[in-house]
CSV table of C-alpha atoms in Angstrom, one decimal:
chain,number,residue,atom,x,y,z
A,37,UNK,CA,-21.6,-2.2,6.7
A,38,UNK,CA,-22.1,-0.3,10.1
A,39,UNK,CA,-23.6,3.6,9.2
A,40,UNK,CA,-21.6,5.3,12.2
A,41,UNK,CA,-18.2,5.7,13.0
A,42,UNK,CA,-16.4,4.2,10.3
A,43,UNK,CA,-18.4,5.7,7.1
A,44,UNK,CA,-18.0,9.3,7.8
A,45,UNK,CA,-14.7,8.4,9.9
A,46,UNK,CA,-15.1,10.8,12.8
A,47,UNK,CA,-15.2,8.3,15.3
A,48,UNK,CA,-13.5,8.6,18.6
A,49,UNK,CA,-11.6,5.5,19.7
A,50,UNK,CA,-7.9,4.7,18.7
A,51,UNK,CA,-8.2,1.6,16.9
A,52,UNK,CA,-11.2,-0.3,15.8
A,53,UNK,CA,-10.2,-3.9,13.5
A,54,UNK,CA,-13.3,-5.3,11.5
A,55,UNK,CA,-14.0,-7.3,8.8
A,56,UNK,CA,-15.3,-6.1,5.5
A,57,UNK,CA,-14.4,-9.3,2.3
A,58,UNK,CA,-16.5,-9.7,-0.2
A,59,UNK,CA,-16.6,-12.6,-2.9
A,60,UNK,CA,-14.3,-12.5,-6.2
A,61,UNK,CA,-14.2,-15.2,-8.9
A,62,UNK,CA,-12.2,-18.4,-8.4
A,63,UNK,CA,-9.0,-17.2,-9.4
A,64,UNK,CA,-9.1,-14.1,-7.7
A,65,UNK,CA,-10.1,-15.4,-4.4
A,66,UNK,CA,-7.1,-17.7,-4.6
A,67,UNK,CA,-4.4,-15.5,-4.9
A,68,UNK,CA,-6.3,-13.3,-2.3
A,69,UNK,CA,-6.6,-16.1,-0.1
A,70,UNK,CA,-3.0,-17.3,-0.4
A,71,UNK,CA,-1.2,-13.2,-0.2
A,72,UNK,CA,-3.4,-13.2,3.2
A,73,UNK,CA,-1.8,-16.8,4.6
A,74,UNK,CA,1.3,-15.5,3.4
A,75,UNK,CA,1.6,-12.2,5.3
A,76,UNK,CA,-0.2,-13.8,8.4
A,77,UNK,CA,2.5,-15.8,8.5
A,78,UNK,CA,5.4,-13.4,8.3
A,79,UNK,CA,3.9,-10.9,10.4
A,80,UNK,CA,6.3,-11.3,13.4
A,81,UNK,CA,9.2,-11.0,11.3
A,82,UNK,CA,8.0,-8.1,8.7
A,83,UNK,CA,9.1,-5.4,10.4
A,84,UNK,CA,12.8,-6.5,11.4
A,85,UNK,CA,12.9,-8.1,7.9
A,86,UNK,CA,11.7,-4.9,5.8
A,87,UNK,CA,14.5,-3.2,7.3
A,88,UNK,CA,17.6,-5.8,7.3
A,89,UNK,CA,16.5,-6.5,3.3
A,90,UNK,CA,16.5,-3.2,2.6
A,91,UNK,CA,19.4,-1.5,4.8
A,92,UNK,CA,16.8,0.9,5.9
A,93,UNK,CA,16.3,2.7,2.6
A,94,UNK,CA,13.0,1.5,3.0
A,95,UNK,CA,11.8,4.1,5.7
A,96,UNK,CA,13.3,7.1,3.4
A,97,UNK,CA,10.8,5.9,0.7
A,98,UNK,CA,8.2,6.0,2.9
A,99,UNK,CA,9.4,10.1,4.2
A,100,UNK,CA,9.6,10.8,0.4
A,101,UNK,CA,5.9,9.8,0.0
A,102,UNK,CA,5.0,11.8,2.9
A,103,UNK,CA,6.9,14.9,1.6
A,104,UNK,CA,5.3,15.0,-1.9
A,105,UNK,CA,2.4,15.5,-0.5
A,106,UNK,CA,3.2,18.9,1.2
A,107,UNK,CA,1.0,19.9,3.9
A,108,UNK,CA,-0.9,17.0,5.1
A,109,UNK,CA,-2.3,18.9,8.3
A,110,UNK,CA,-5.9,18.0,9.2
A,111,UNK,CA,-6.2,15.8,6.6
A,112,UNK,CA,-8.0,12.7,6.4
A,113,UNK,CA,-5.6,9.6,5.3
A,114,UNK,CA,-6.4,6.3,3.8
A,115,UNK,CA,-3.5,3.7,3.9
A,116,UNK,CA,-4.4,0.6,1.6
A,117,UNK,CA,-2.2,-2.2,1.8
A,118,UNK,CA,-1.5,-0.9,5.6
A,119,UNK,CA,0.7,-4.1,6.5
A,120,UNK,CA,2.1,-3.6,10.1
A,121,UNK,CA,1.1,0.6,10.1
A,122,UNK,CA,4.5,1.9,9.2
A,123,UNK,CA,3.1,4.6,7.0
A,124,UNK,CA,0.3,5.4,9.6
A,125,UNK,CA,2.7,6.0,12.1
A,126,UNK,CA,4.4,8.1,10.0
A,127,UNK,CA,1.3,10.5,9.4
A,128,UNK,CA,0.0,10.4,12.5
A,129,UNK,CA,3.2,12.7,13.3
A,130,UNK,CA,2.0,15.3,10.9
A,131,UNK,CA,-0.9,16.6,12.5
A,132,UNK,CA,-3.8,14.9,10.3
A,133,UNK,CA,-7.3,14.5,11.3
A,134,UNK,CA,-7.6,11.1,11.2
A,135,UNK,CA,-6.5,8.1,9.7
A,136,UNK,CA,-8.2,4.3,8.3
A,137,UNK,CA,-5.8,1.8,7.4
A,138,UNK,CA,-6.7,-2.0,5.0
A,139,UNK,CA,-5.3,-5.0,5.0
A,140,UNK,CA,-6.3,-8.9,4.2
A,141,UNK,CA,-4.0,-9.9,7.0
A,142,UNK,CA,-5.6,-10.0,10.3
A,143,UNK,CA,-2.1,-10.7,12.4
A,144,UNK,CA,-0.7,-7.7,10.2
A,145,UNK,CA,-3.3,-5.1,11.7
A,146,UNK,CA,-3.2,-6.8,15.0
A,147,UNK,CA,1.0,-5.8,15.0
A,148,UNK,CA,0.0,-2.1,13.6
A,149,UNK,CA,-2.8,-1.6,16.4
A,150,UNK,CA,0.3,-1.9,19.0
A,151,UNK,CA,2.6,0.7,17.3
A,152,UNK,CA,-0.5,3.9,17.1
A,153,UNK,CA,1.0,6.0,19.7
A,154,UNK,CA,-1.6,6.0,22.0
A,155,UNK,CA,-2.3,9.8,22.0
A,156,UNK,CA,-2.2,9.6,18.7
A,157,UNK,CA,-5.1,11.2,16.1
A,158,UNK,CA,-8.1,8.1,15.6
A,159,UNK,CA,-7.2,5.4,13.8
A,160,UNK,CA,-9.9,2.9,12.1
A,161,UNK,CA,-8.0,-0.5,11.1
A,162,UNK,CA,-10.0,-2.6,8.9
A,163,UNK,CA,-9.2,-6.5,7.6
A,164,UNK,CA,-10.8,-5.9,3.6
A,165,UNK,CA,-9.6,-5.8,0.2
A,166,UNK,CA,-8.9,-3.0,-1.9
A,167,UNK,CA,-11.5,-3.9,-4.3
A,168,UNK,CA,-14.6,-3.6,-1.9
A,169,UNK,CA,-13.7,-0.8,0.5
A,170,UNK,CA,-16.1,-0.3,3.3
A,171,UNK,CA,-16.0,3.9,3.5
A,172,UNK,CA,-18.1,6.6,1.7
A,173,UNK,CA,-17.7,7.9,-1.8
A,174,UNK,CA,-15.6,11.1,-1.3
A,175,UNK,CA,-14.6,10.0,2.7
A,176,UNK,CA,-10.5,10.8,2.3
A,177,UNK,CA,-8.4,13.7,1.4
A,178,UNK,CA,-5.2,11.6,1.0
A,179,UNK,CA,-4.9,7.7,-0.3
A,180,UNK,CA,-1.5,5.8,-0.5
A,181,UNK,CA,-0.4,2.1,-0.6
A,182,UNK,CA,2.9,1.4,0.0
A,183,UNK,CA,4.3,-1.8,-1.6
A,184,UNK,CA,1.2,-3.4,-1.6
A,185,UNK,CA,-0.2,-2.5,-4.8
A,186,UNK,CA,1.3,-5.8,-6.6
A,187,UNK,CA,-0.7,-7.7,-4.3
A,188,UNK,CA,-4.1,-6.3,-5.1
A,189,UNK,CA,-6.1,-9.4,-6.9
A,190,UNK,CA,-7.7,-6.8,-9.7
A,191,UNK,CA,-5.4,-3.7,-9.6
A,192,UNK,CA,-8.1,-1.6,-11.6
A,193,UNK,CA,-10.5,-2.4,-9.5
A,194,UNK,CA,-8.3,-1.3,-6.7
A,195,UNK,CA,-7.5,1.9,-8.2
A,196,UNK,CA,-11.3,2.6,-8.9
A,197,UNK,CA,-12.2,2.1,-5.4
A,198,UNK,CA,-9.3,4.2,-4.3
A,199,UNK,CA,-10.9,7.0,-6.8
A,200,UNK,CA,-14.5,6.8,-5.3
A,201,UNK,CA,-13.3,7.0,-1.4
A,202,UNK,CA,-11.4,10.1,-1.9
A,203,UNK,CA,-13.0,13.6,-2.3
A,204,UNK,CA,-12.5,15.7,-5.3
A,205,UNK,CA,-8.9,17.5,-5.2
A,206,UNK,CA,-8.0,14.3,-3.2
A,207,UNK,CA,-4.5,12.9,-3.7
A,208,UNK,CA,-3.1,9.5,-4.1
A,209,UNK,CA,0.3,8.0,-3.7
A,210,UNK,CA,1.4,4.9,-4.7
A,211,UNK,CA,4.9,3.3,-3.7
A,212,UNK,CA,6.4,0.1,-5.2
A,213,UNK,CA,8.8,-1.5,-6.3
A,214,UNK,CA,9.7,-1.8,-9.8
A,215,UNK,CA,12.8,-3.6,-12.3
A,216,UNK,CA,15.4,-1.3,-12.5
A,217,UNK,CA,17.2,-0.3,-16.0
A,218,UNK,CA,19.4,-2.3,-17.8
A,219,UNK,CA,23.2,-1.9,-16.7
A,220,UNK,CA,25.6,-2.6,-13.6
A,221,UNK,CA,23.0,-1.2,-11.1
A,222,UNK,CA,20.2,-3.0,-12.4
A,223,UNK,CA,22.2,-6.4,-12.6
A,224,UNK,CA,23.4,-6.2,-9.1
A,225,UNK,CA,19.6,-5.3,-7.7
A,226,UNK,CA,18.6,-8.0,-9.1
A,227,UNK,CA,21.1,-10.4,-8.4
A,228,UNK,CA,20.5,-9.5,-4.7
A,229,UNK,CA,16.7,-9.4,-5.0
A,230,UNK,CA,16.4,-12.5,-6.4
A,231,UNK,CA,19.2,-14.8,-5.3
A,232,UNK,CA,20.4,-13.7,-1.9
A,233,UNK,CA,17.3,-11.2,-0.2
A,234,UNK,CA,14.8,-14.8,-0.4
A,235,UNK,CA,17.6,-16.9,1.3
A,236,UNK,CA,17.9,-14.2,3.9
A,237,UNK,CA,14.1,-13.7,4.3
A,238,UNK,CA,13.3,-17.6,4.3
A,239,UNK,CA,15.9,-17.9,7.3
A,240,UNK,CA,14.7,-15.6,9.6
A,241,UNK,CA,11.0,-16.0,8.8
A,242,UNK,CA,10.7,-19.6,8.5
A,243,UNK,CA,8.2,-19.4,5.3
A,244,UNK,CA,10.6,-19.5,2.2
A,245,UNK,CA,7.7,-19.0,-0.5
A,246,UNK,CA,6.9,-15.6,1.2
A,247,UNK,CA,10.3,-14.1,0.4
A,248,UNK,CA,10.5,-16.1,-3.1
A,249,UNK,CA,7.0,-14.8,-3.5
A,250,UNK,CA,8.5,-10.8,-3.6
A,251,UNK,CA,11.0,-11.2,-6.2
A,252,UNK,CA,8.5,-13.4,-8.5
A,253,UNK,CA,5.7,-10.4,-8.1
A,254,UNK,CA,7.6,-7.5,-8.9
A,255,UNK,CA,8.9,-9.2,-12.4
A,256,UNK,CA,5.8,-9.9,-13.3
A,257,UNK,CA,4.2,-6.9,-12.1
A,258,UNK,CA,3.1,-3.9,-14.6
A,259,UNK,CA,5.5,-1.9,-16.2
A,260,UNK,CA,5.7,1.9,-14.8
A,261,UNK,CA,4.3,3.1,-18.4
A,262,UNK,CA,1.3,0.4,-17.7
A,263,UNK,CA,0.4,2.1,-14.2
A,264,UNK,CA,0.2,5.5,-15.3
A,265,UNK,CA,-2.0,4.1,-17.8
A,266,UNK,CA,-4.3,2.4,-15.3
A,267,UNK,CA,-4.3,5.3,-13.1
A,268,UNK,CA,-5.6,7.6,-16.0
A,269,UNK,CA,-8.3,5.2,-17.4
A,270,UNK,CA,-9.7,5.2,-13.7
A,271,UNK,CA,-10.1,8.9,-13.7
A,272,UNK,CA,-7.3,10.3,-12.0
A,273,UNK,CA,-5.7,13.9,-14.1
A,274,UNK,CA,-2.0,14.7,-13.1
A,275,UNK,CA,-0.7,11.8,-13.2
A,276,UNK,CA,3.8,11.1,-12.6
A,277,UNK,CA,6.3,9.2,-11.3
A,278,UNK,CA,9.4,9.3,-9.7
A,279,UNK,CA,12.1,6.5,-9.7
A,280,UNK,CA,13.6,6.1,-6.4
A,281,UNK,CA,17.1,4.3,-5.7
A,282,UNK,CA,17.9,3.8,-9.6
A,283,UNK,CA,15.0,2.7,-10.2
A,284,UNK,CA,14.4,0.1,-7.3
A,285,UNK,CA,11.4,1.7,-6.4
A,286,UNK,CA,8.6,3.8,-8.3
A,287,UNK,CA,6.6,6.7,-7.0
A,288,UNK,CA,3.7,7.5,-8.3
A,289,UNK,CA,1.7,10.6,-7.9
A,290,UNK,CA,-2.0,11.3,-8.9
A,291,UNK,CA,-5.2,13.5,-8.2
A,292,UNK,CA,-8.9,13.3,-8.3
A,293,UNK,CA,-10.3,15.6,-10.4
A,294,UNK,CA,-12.0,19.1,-8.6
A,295,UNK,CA,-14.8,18.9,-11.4
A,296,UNK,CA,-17.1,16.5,-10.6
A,297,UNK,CA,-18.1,16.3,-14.0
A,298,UNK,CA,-14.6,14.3,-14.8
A,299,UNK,CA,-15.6,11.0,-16.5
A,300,UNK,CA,-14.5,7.9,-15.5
A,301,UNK,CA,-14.0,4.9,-17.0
């Protein structure tokens, strides 16, 4: 791992893509290695797709994560999960310091290098997985993933590595989708989720098992209760959520503890 620029992030040049993997067991690896094919492959379709599927509502997710986190001036923000840099974009219109976005797709960060404004705050982009990330313990004020959290191979070992990077105080948001309650709203999500948003997806991407893929990872994904959980056994104090869109979506809020003397687990 290099000891300048990226460690201590006060480097100087817009974007910067390296590659920091590490080796997990068999199973692990897998799934890493086929969630990495998969959104390579979609790449020049995930932006126009995110917001067809959606009708948009995705992007006022993403400016409700931003404004729970009040002032983010000056700040130093870590994006895990960073897909095509729709959240980086985002904050780099608020005035932060400077921002490092991951991601195990290679043609992902090469679509989210051309949308950083180019006078822009610094912007490190680097191809690694949550569970091995290549900054400092205590590098980043802010850390959020934005629907990509189902996709980490060992989600507690994400959220541990998410714990270490940021400072004490530091905040982290997490945005995903979830199942929605039982009732007409819920059966209508998920009759479009499942039944017409993969048809849709398959036809304009070309890769059918990437939109079939969504659907099957959010069932199967941790209940809401089960995250809080997980973020608490990690370390992190004030934990919440907030449902978004019925439901559709989950929020979650949480903070590294100012006492350095917090265990962790």
């Amino acid at each position: 791992m290099p000891q300048g620029e990226s460690n201590g992030l006060e480097f100087k040049g817009l974007i910067c893509i390296f590659t920091s993997f590490r080796s997990f067991s068999n199973d692990l690896a897998v799934k890493r290695d086929e969630v990495q094919r998969m959104f390579d492959a979609i790449a020049p379709t995930y932006d126009l797709l995110n917001g067809v599927l959606s009708f948009g509502i995705d992007r006022l997710w993403r400016r409700r994560l931003i404004r729970s986190l009040g002032g983010i001036h000056g700040c130093r923000i870590l994006d895990v999960a960073c897909g095509s840099g729709d959240l980086l974009v985002a904050f780099s219109r608020h005035g932060v310091r400077s921002m490092a976005g991951a991601d195990i797709a290679t043609a992902m960060l090469r679509r989210a290098s051309t949308r950083m404004p180019q006078s822009s705050v610094p912007c490190l982009l680097v191809a690694g997985a949550a569970e091995e990330l290549p900054f400092r313990d205590g590098t980043f004020d802010i850390a959020t993933v934005a629907f990509g959290f189902r996709n980490f191979e060992d989600p507690l070992a994400g959220l541990q590595e998410l714990h270490r990077v940021l400072r004490h105080g530091g905040r982290l948001r997490i945005l995903e989708f979830s199942e929605p309650p039982p009732g007409m709203w819920g059966t209508v999500f998920r009759w479009y989720f499942r039944r017409v948003l993969p048809r849709i997806g398959a036809w304009v991407s070309g890769h059918p098992a990437a939109y079939s893929y969504l659907p099957d990872s959010v069932r199967t994904f941790p209940s809401v209760p089960a995250v809080l959980d997980m973020l608490t056994r990690v370390g992190f104090v004030h934990t919440s959520r907030s449902p978004l869109s019925g439901g559709v979506a989950t929020l979650y809020a949480a903070e590294k503890s100012r006492d350095s003397a917090h265990p962790q687990t």
